[in-house]
Coordinates of C-alpha atoms and ligand atoms in Angstrom, one line a residue:
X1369 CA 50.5 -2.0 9.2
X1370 CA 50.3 -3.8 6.1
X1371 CA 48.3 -2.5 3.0
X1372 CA 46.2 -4.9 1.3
X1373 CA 43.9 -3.4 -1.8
X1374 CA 41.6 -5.8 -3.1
X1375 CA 39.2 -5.7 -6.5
X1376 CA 36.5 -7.6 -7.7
X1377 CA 36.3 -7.7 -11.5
X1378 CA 34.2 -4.6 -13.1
X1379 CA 30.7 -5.8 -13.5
X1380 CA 29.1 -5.3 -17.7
X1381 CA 26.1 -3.1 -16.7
X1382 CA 24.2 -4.4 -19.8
X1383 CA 22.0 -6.6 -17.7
X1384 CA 20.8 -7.0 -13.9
X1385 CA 23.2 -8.4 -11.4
X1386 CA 23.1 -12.2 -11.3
X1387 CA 23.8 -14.8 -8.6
X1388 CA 27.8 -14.8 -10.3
X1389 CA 28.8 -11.3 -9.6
X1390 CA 27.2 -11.4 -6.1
X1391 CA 29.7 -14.4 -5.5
X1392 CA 32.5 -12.4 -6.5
X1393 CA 31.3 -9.6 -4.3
X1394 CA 31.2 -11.8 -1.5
X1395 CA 33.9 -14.0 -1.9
X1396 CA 36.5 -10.8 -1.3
X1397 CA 34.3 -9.3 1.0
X1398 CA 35.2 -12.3 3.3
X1399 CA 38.7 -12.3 2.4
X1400 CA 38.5 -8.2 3.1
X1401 CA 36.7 -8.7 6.1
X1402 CA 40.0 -11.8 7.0
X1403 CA 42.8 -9.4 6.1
X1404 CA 41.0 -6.6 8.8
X1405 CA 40.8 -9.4 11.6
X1406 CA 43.9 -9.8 10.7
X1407 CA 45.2 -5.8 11.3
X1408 CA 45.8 -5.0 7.7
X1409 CA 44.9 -1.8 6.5
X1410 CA 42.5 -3.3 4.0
X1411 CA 41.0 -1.3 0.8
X1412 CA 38.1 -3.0 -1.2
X1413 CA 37.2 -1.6 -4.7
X1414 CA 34.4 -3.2 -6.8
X1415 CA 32.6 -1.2 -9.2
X1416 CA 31.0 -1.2 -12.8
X1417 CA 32.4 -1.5 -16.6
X1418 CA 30.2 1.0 -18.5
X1419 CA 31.4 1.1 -22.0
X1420 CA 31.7 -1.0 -25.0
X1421 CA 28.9 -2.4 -28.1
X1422 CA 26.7 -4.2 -25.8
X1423 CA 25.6 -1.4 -23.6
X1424 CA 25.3 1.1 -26.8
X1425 CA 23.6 -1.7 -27.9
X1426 CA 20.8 -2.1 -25.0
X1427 CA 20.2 1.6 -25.0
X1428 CA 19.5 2.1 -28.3
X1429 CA 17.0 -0.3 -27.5
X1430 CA 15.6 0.7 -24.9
X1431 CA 15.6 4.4 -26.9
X1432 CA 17.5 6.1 -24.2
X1433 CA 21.0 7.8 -24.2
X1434 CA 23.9 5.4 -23.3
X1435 CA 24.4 7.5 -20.1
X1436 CA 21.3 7.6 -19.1
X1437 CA 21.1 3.4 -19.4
X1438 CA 24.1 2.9 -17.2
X1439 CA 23.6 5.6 -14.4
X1440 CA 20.1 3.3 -14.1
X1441 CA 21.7 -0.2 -14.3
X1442 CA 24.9 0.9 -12.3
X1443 CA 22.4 2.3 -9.7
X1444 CA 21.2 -1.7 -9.3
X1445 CA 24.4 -3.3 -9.0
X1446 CA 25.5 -0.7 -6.4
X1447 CA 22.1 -1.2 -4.4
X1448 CA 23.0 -4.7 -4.0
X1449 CA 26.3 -4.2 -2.2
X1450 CA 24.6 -3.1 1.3
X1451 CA 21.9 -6.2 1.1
X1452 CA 25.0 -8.2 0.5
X1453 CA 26.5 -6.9 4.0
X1454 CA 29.9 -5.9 1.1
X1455 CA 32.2 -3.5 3.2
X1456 CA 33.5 -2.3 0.1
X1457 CA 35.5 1.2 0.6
X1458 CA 35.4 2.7 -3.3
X1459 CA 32.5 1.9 -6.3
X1460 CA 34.1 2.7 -9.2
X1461 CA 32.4 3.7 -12.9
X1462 CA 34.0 3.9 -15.7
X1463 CA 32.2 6.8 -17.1
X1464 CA 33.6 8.8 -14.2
X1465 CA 35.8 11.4 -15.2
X1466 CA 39.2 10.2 -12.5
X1467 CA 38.9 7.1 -14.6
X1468 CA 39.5 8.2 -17.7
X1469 CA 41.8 10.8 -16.6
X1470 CA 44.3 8.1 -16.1
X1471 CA 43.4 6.1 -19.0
X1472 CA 43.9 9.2 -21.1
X1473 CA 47.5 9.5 -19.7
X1474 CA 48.7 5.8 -19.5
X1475 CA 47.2 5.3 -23.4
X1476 CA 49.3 9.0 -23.7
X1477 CA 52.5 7.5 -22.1
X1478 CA 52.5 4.1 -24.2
X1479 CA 51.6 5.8 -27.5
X1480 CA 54.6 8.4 -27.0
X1481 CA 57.3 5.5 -25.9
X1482 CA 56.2 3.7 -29.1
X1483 CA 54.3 0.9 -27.8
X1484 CA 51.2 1.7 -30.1
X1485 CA 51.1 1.7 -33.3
X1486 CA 48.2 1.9 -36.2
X1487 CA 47.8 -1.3 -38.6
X1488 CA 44.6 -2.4 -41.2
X1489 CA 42.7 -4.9 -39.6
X1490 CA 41.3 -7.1 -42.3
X1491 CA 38.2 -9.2 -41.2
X1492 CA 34.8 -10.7 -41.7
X1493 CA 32.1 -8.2 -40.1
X1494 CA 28.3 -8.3 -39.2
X1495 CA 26.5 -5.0 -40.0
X1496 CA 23.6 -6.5 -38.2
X1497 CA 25.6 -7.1 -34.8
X1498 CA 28.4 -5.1 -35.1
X1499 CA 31.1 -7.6 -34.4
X1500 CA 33.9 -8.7 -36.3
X1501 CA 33.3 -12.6 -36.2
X1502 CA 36.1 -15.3 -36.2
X1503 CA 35.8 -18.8 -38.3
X1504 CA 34.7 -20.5 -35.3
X1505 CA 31.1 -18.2 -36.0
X1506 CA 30.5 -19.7 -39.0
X1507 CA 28.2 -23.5 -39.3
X1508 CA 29.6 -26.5 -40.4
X1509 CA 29.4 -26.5 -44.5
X1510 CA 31.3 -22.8 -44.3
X1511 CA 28.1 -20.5 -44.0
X1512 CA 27.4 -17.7 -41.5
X1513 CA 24.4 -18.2 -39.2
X1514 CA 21.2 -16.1 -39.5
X1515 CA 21.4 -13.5 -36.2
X1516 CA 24.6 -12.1 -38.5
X1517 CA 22.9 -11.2 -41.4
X1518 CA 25.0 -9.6 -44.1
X1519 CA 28.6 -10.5 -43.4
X1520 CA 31.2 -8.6 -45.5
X1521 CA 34.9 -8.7 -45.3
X1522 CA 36.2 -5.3 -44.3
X1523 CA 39.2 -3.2 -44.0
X1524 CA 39.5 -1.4 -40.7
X1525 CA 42.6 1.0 -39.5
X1526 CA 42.9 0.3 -35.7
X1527 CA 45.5 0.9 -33.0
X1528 CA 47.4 -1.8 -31.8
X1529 CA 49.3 -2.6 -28.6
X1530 CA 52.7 -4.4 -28.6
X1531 CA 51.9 -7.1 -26.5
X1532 CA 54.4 -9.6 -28.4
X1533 CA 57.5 -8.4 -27.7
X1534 CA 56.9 -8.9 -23.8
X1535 CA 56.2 -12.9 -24.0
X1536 CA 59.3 -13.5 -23.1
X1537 CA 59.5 -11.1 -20.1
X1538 CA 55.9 -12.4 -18.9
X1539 CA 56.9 -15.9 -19.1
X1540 CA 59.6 -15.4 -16.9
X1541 CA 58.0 -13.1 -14.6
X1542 CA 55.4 -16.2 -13.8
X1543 CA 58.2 -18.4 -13.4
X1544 CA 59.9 -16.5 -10.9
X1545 CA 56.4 -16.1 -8.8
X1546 CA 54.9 -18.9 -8.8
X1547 CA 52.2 -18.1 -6.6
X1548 CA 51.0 -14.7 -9.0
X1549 CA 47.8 -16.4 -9.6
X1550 CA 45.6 -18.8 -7.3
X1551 CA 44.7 -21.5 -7.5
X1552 CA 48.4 -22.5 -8.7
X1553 CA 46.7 -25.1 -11.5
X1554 CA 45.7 -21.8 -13.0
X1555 CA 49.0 -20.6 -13.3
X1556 CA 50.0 -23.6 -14.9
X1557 CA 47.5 -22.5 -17.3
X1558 CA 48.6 -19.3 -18.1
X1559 CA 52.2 -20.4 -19.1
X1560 CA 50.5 -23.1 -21.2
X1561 CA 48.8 -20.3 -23.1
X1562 CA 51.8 -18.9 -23.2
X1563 CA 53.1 -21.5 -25.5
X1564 CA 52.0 -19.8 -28.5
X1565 CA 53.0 -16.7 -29.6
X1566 CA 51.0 -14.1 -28.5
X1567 CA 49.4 -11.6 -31.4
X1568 CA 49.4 -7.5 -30.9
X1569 CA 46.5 -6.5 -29.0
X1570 CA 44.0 -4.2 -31.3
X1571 CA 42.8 -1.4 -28.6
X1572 CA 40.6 0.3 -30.6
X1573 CA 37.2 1.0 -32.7
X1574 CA 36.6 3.8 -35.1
X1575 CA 34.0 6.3 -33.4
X1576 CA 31.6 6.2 -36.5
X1577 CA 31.3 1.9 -35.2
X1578 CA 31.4 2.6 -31.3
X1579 CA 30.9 6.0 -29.6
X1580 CA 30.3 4.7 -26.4
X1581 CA 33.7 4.7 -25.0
X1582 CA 37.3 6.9 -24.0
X1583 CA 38.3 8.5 -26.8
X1584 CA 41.6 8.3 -27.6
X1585 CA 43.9 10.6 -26.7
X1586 CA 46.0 10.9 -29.7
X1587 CA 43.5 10.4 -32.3
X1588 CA 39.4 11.8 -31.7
X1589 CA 38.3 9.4 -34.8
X1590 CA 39.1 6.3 -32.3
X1591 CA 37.3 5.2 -28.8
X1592 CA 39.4 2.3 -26.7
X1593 CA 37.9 -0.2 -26.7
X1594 CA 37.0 -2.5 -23.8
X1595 CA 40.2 -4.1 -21.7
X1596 CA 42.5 -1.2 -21.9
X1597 CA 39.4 0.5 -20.5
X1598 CA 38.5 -1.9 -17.9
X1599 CA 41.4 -3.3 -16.3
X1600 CA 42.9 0.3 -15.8
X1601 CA 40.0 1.2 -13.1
X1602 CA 42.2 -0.7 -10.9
X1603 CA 44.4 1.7 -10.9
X1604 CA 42.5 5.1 -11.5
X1605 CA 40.7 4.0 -8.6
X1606 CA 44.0 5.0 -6.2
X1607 CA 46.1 6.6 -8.6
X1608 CA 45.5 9.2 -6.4
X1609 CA 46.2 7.4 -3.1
X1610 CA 49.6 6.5 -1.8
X1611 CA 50.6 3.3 -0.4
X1612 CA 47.7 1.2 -2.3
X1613 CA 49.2 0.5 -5.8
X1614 CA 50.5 -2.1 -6.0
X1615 CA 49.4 -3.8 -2.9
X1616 CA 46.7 -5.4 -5.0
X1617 CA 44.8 -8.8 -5.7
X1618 CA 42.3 -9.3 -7.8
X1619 CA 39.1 -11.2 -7.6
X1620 CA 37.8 -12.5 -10.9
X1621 CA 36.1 -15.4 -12.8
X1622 CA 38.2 -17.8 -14.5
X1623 CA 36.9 -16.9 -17.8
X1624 CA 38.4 -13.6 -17.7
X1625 CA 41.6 -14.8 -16.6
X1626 CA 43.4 -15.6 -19.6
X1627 CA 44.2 -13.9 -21.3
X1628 CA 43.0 -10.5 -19.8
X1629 CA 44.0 -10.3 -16.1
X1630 CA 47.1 -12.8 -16.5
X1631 CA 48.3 -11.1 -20.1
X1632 CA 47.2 -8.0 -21.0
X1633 CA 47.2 -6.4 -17.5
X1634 CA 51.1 -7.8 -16.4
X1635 CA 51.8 -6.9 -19.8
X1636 CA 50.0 -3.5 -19.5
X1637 CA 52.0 -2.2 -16.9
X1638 CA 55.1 -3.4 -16.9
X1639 CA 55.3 -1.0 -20.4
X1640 CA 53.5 1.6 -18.4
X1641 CA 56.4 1.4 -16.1
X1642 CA 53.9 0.2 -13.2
X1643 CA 54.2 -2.0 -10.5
X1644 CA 52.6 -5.6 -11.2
X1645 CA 50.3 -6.5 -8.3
X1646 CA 50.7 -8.6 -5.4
X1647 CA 48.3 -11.6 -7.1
X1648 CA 45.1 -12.6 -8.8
X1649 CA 42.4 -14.8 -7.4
X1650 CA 40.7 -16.6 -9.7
X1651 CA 37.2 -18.8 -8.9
X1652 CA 35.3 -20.8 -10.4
X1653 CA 31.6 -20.8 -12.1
X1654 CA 28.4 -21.0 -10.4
X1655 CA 26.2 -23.5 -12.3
X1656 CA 23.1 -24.6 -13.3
X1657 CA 22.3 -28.5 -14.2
X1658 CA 25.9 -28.0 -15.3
X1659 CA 25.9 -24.8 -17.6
X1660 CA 27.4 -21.3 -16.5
X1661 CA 24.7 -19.5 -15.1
X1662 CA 24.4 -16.1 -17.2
X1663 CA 22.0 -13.7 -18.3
X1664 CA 22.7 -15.2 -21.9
X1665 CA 21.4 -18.4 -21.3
X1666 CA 18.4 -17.4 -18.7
X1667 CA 19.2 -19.3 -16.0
X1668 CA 20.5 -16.5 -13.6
X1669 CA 19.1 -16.6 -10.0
X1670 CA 18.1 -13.0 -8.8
X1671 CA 20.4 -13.0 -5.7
X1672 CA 18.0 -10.6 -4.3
X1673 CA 15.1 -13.5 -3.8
X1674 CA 17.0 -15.5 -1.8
X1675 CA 18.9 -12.8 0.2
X1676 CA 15.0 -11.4 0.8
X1677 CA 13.5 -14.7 1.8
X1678 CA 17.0 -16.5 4.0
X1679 CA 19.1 -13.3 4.9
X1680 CA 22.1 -11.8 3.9
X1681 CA 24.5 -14.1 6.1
X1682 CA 22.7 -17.3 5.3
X1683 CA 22.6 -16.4 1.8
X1684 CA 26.7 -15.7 2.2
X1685 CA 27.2 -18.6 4.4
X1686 CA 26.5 -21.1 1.4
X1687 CA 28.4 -19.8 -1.0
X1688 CA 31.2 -19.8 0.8
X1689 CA 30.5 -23.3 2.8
X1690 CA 29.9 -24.7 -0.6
X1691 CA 32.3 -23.4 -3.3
X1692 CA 36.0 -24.7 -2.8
X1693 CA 37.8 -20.8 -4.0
X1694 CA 38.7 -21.9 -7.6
X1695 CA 36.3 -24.8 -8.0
X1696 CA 32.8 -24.8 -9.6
X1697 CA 29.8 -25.9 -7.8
X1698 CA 26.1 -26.4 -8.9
X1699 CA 23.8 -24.4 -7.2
X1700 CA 20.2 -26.0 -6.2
X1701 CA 17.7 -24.5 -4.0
X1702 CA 17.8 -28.4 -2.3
X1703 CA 21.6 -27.9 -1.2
X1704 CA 20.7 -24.8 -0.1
X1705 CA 17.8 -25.5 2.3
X1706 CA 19.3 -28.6 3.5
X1707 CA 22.5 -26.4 4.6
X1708 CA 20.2 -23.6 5.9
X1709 CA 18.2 -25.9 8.1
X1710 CA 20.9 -28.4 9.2
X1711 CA 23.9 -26.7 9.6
X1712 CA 22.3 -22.8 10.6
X1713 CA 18.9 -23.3 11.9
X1714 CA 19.8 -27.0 13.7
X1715 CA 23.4 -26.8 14.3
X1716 CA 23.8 -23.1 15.1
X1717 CA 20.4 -21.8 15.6
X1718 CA 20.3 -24.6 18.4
X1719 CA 23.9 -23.6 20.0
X1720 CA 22.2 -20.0 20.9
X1721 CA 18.9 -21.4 21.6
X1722 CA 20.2 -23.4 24.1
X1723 CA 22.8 -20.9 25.7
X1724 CA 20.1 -17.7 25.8
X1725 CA 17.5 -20.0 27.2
X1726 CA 19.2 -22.7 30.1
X1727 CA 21.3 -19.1 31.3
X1728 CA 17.6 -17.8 31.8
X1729 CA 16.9 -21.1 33.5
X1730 CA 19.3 -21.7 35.7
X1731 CA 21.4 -18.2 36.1
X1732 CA 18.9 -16.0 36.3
X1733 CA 19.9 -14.6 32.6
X1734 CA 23.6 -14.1 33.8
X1735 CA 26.8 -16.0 32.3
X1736 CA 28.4 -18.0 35.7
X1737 CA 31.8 -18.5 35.9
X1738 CA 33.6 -22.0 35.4
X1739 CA 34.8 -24.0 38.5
X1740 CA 35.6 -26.8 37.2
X1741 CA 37.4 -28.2 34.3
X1742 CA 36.8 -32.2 34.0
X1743 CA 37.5 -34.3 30.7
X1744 CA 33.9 -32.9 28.9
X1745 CA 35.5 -29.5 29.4
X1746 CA 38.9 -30.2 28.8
X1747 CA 38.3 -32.5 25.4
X1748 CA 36.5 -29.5 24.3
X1749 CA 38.9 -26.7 25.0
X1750 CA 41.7 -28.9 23.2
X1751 CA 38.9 -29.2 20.1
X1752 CA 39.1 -25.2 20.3
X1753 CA 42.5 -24.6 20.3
X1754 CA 43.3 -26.9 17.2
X1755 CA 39.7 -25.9 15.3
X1756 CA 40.7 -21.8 15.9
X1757 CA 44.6 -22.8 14.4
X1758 CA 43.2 -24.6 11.3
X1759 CA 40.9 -22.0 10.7
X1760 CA 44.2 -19.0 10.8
X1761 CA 45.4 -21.0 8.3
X1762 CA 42.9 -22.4 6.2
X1763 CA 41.6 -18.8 5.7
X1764 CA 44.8 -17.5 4.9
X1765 CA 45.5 -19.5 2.0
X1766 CA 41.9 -18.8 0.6
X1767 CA 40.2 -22.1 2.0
X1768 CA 37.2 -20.5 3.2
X1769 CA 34.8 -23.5 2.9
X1770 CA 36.8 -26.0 5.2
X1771 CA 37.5 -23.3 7.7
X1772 CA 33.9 -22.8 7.9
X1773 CA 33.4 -27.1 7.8
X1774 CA 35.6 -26.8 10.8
X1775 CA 33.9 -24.0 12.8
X1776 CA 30.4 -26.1 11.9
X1777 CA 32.5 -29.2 13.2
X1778 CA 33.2 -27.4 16.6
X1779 CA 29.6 -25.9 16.9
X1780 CA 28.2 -29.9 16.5
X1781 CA 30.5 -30.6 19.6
X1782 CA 29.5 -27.9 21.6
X1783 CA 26.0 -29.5 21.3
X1784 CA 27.3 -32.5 21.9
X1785 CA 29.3 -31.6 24.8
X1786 CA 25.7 -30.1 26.1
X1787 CA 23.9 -33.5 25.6
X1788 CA 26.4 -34.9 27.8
X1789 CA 26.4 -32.5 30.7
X1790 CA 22.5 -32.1 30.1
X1791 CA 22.2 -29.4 32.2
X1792 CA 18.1 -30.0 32.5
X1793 CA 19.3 -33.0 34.6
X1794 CA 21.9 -30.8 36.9
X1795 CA 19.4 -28.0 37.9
X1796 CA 17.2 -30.6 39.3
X1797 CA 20.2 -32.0 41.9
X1798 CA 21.0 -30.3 44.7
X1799 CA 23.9 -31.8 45.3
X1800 CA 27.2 -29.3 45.2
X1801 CA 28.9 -31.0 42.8
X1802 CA 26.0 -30.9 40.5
X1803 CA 25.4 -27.3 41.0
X1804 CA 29.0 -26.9 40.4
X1805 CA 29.3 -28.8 37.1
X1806 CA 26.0 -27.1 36.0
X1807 CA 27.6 -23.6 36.2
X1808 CA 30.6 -24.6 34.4
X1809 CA 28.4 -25.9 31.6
X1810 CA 26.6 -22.9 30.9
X1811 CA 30.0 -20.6 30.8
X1812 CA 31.2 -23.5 28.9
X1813 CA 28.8 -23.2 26.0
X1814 CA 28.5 -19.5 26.7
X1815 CA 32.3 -19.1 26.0
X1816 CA 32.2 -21.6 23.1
X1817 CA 29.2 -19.7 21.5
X1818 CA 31.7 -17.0 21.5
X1819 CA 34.4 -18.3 20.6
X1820 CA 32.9 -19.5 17.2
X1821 CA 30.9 -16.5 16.1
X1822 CA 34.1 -14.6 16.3
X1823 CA 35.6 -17.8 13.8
X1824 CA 32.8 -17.0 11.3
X1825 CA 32.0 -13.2 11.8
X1826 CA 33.6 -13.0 8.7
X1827 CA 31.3 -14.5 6.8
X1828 CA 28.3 -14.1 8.6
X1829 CA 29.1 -10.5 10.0
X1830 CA 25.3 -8.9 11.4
X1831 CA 24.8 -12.6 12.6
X1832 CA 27.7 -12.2 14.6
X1833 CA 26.9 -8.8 15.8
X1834 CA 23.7 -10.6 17.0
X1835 CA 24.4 -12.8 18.3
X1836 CA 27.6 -10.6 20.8
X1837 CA 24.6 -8.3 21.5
X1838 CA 22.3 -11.1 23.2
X1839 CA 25.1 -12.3 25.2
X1840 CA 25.5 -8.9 26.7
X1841 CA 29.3 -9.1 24.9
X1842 CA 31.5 -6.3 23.1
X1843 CA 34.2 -7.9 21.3
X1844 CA 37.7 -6.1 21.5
X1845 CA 39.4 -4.3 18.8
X1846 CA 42.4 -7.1 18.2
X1847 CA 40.7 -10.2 16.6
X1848 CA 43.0 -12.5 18.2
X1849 CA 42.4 -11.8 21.2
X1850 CA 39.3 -12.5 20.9
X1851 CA 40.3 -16.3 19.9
X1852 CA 41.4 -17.1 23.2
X1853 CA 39.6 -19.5 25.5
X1854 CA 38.8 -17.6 28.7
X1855 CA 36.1 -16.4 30.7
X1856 CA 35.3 -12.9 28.8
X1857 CA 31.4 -13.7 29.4
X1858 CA 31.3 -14.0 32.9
X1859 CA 28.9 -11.9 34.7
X1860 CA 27.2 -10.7 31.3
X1861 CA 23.9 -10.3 31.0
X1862 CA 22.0 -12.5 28.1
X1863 CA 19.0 -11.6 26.4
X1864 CA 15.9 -13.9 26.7
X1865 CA 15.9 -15.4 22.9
X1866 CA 16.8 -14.6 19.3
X1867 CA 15.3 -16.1 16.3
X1868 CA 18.1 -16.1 13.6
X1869 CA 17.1 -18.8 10.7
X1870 CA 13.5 -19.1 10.6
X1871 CA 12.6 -22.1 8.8
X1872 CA 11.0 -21.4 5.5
X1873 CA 10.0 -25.5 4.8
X1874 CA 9.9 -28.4 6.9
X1875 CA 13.8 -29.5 6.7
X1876 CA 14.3 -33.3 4.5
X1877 CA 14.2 -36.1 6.6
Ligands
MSP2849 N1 33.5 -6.4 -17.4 C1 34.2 -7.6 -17.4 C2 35.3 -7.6 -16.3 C3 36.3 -6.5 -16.4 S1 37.4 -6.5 -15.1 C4 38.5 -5.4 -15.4 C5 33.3 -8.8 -17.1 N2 32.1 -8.5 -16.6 S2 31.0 -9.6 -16.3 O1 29.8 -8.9 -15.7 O2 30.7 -10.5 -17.4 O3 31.5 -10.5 -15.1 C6 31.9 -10.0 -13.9 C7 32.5 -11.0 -13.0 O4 31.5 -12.0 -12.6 C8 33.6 -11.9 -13.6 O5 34.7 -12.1 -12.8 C9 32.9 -13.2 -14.0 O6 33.8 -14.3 -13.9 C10 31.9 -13.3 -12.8 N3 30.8 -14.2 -13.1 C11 29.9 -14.0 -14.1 N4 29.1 -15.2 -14.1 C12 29.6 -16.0 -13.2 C13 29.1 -17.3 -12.7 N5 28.1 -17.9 -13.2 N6 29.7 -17.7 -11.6 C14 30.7 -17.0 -10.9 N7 31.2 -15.9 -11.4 C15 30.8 -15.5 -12.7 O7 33.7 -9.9 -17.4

């Protein structure tokens, strides 16, 4: 069986989770979910980044112990995972102490093969923020804005990683796998960066400037300070487990791609004498009227208003359906409802309307079985066998939205296949043909019904669960065999109704 370990990037715990990181979760929850289907022995990690300025920072405000802040924000972001349906196997937290156990040792291991050395750091610093600021802080005519207050140029000792003398190595190590990071443009990216030469990376802060963080092993006056702390969870997470490292991929934004996840971490443990892992995944921004949505700018949607008023599934079902993995979209309450009420509540909603109630009607609530297979039938089995192909494939290679755009398309013909044989129509004839052909419709759409909710269980898992229970159906263990068109329904039992998408507002005209 093949080992597959995903991640999702470490969330900051300095503010509430935001429609972004519940994304991410979901986005490799789906590919998770895939790999299972698929019969890999899958492992999903997400978890929390705890340290760093900013969280010391919102504690002290808030006038509580840094500790004390994130076990209550941490708490949050892990209470969203089950209201996001996440299968996630490990929740990791970077306070915890089999985290910084390993960090201890790897920053142990590179400081005694000479890979870290201590250098001045000379720079521009606000007291007020404590932050060393770059030219491209200060306004136009030379000045420092305002929210820094007294800048002064300082002197700092730090520790320093040597990330320069492996350029060469990294470059070539992209070259040779050309499919490390996905989508491939941002690969293309990475080696662009890569163009310049890369500077040492400083890894740490003096304690008396940040506390809140892993002290470092070789010297107490430092802390790390924040990516050699967060991008080692991925590993401290299984250190411990065989088989997993490296079968990774990880999940992340494309703002911390480069040069974090595509640099530092290659970099990172190829000196540590680690295994690289198997790929990154890198999508795109949610937006707002065009701007990133973040907690900074105050235009973060509470993920947990729209999963309370449309369901988890619906809410997971358009993010998926309408962010191309990579891509950013714009997210408006308008696309949403007009997805939720055309494509689940008309589209699908009617599919199982339609199957739950004519089985009632005309089979006295059980599933007949198929006599006949004329051109209606025939066209749609063909549509089936292609749709369930495409979808194998589209999923595989990370195309969640068109797989789903396919399913959808297969669902519409179902429908449209029952317009044709109008079943209504058939149970009024008495004729044997008639009854014939109206039997094989309801199997027909019973077995299509089927067929797709095991196409997009995936994404919409409790739906799907649902949706098997009112059609008196327990799906087998091997997913494929579950894709095949045949007459697994026959003789079930099917429930009277199930209301799945309520409609919140009168859908557009
Ligand atoms: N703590 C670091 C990651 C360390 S990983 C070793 C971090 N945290 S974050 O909270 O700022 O972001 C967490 C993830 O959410 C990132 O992958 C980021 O790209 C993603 N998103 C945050 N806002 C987003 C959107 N508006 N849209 C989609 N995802 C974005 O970075």
């Amino acid at each position: 069986m093949k080992t597959f370990y995903i991640t999702t990037a470490i969330d900051y715990v300095n503010g509430s989770p935001h429609l972004g990181h519940a994304y991410e979760k979901v986005l490799t929850d789906v590919i998770a979910r895939f790999r299972r289907q698929m019969g890999d022995k899958v492992w999903f990690l997400t978890g929390v980044d705890e340290h760093g300025q900013k969280v010391q920072q919102s504690a002290k405000k808030r006038g509580i112990p840094p500790q004390e802040f994130t076990d209550e924000v941490s708490a949050e972001f892990r209470a969203l995972l089950p209201k996001l349906n996440i299968s996630n196997d490990d929740f990791i937290r970077t306070t915890e102490g089999r985290h910084k156990t390993v960090v201890r040792a790897v920053l142990q291991q590179l400081f005694d093969k000479g890979e870290i050395y201590k250098a001045e750091y000379k720079g521009f610093y606000s007291t007020r923020q404590e932050q060393f600021l770059q030219d491209k802080d200060r306004l136009p005519d030379g000045s420092w804005p305002e929210i820094f207050g007294e800048v002064t140029e300082i002197v700092e000792s730090n520790y320093f990683f040597k990330l320069r003398q492996y350029q060469e190595w990294l470059v070539e190590f992209l070259t040779k796998n050309e499919n490390f990071v996905f989508p491939q443009f941002r690969q293309k990216q990475v080696l662009e960066f890569l163009k310049e030469p890369l500077n040492d990376l400083c890894i740490s802060r003096p304690r008396e400037r940040l506390e809140w963080g892993i002290t470092l092993p070789f010297d107490e006056g430092y802390v790390t300070y924040v990516w050699f702390d967060a991008l080692l969870n991925y590993y401290s997470a299984v250190a411990d487990q065989p088989g997993l490292w490296p079968a990774a991929y990880h999940v992340i934004g494309k703002d911390i791609l480069v040069p974090p996840h595509a640099v530092y971490w290659p970099i990172m443990l190829h000196a540590a004498g680690l295994e690289l892992p198997r790929g990154i995944i890198a999508h795109g921004w949610w937006l707002q009227r065009g701007a990133k949505m973040s907690k900074s700018t105050g235009n973060a949607l509470n993920p947990l208003d729209l999963v309370a008023e449309f369901g988890a599934d619906a809410f997971r079902y358009f993010l998926i359906r309408e962010m191309n993995v990579g891509q950013d979209s714009d997210f408006t309450r308008e696309q949403f409802l007009v997805r939720y009420n055309s494509e689940l509540a008309n589209n699908f909603g009617n599919l199982v309307n339609r199957t739950l109630n004519m089985t009632n009607r005309f089979a006295g609530a059980t599933v007949p079985a198929a006599e006949l297979a004329e051109d209606a039938e025939k066209e749609l089995h063909a549509l089936w066998e292609k749709t369930r192909d495409e979808v194998i494939l589209l999923c595989e290679g990370f195309q969640f939205h068109t797989a789903l755009e396919k399913t959808f398309f297969f669902i519409t013909a179902t429908n449209a296949y029952i317009e044709k044989r109008a079943p209504w129509k058939l149970g009024k004839s008495a004729e044997a043909h008639d009854q014939a052909l109206l039997r094989t419709s309801l199997a027909t759409m019973a077995e299509a019904l089927r067929l797709g909710v095991a196409a997009i269980q995936h994404v919409m898992p409790s739906t799907a669960d649902k949706i098997n229970a009112v059609l008196g159906y327990a799906p087998g263990a091997i997913w494929r065999d579950e894709l095949t068109w045949g007459a697994k329904l026959t003789g079930a039992k099917v429930a009277e109704a199930l209301v799945l998408f309520p409609r919140p507002e009168k859908p557009k005209a």
